[in-house]
Structures are given as C-alpha cells and as structure tokens.
C-alpha cells in the first residue's frame, strides 16, 4: 500500500510510504514542484535494525516526467 502526505504545502514536497519504506520528494533550492523544469530530490529511507528510518539513497531528477518515472521505479522496487 502506498500513502502520501504533503510536506509544508502542496508545492513544497510530499512523503510517500511504500510498505515499510519512506520516500521524501522535495524541490531543490527553493524551486516549486509546479515548475516544469524543477530539479527534484528523492530521499529513500529504510529502517535499520533498531527500526529507525535512515536515508539509504538520494536521487535527483528534473521535471515531472522524470519524477513520475523515478517514483514508478521506486514503487516497483520497494513493493
């Protein structure tokens, strides 16, 4: 199951829960997710042996199409 939560407003980013994993999606450098060429950072968090979420991987993409492709890929990997 995938759930989404907005972070600090609709264009400031959002957080996805995919199974036991967390993916934070935020624009880089004060940009807006609404901008067609925005640079967007995805941080993938995985729980360690203590259950604490730790950032395991960071990926940067540009624009909505690359974001959609990256999220589709991460959902398939993490599900």
Short mmCIF file of C-alpha atoms in Angstrom, two decimals:
data_model
loop_
_atom_site.label_atom_id
_atom_site.label_comp_id
_atom_site.label_asym_id
_atom_site.label_seq_id
_atom_site.Cartn_x
_atom_site.Cartn_y
_atom_site.Cartn_z
CA UNK A 1 0.00 0.00 0.00
CA UNK A 2 1.21 3.48 -0.83
CA UNK A 3 0.14 6.56 1.12
CA UNK A 4 1.12 10.18 0.51
CA UNK A 5 1.49 13.10 2.91
CA UNK A 6 2.12 16.73 1.90
CA UNK A 7 5.19 18.40 3.39
CA UNK A 8 4.85 22.13 4.20
CA UNK A 9 2.29 22.74 1.43
CA UNK A 10 1.33 21.34 -1.92
CA UNK A 11 4.35 22.56 -3.91
CA UNK A 12 6.96 22.17 -1.18
CA UNK A 13 7.10 18.40 -1.36
CA UNK A 14 5.47 15.22 -0.20
CA UNK A 15 6.25 11.97 1.57
CA UNK A 16 5.28 8.51 0.34
CA UNK A 17 5.02 5.42 2.49
CA UNK A 18 5.57 2.36 0.32
CA UNK A 19 5.32 -0.69 2.50
CA UNK A 20 7.83 -0.14 5.32
CA UNK A 21 9.83 2.39 3.31
CA UNK A 22 9.58 6.17 3.19
CA UNK A 23 10.32 8.33 0.13
CA UNK A 24 10.58 12.11 0.61
CA UNK A 25 10.16 14.23 -2.53
CA UNK A 26 11.22 17.88 -2.42
CA UNK A 27 12.21 20.55 -4.94
CA UNK A 28 15.86 21.64 -4.75
CA UNK A 29 16.94 25.17 -3.89
CA UNK A 30 13.58 26.76 -3.16
CA UNK A 31 12.06 25.79 -6.51
CA UNK A 32 8.43 24.74 -6.83
CA UNK A 33 7.28 21.26 -7.78
CA UNK A 34 4.88 23.03 -10.15
CA UNK A 35 7.77 24.34 -12.29
CA UNK A 36 8.13 22.17 -15.42
CA UNK A 37 11.94 22.05 -15.19
CA UNK A 38 12.30 21.92 -11.41
CA UNK A 39 15.17 19.90 -10.01
CA UNK A 40 13.64 17.43 -7.57
CA UNK A 41 15.34 15.34 -4.90
CA UNK A 42 14.05 11.94 -3.77
CA UNK A 43 15.34 10.57 -0.47
CA UNK A 44 14.63 6.89 0.16
CA UNK A 45 14.57 5.87 3.83
CA UNK A 46 14.83 2.33 5.15
CA UNK A 47 14.54 1.13 8.72
CA UNK A 48 17.73 -0.09 10.39
CA UNK A 49 17.91 -2.91 12.93
CA UNK A 50 16.54 -0.57 15.64
CA UNK A 51 13.57 0.42 13.47
CA UNK A 52 14.93 3.96 12.95
CA UNK A 53 14.36 5.33 9.43
CA UNK A 54 17.70 6.23 7.84
CA UNK A 55 18.32 7.78 4.43
CA UNK A 56 19.69 4.97 2.30
CA UNK A 57 19.72 6.68 -1.08
CA UNK A 58 19.25 10.07 -2.71
CA UNK A 59 18.30 10.59 -6.34
CA UNK A 60 17.84 13.85 -8.25
CA UNK A 61 15.60 14.22 -11.28
CA UNK A 62 14.46 17.14 -13.43
CA UNK A 63 10.80 17.80 -14.19
CA UNK A 64 7.55 15.95 -13.75
CA UNK A 65 8.19 13.22 -16.34
CA UNK A 66 11.45 12.14 -14.73
CA UNK A 67 9.80 12.34 -11.29
CA UNK A 68 6.94 10.12 -12.44
CA UNK A 69 9.38 7.59 -13.92
CA UNK A 70 11.52 7.55 -10.77
CA UNK A 71 8.51 7.11 -8.47
CA UNK A 72 7.16 4.30 -10.64
CA UNK A 73 10.54 2.59 -10.48
CA UNK A 74 10.87 3.02 -6.70
CA UNK A 75 7.34 1.78 -6.09
CA UNK A 76 8.09 -1.39 -8.09
CA UNK A 77 11.38 -1.94 -6.23
CA UNK A 78 10.02 -1.28 -2.74
CA UNK A 79 6.66 -3.03 -3.05
#
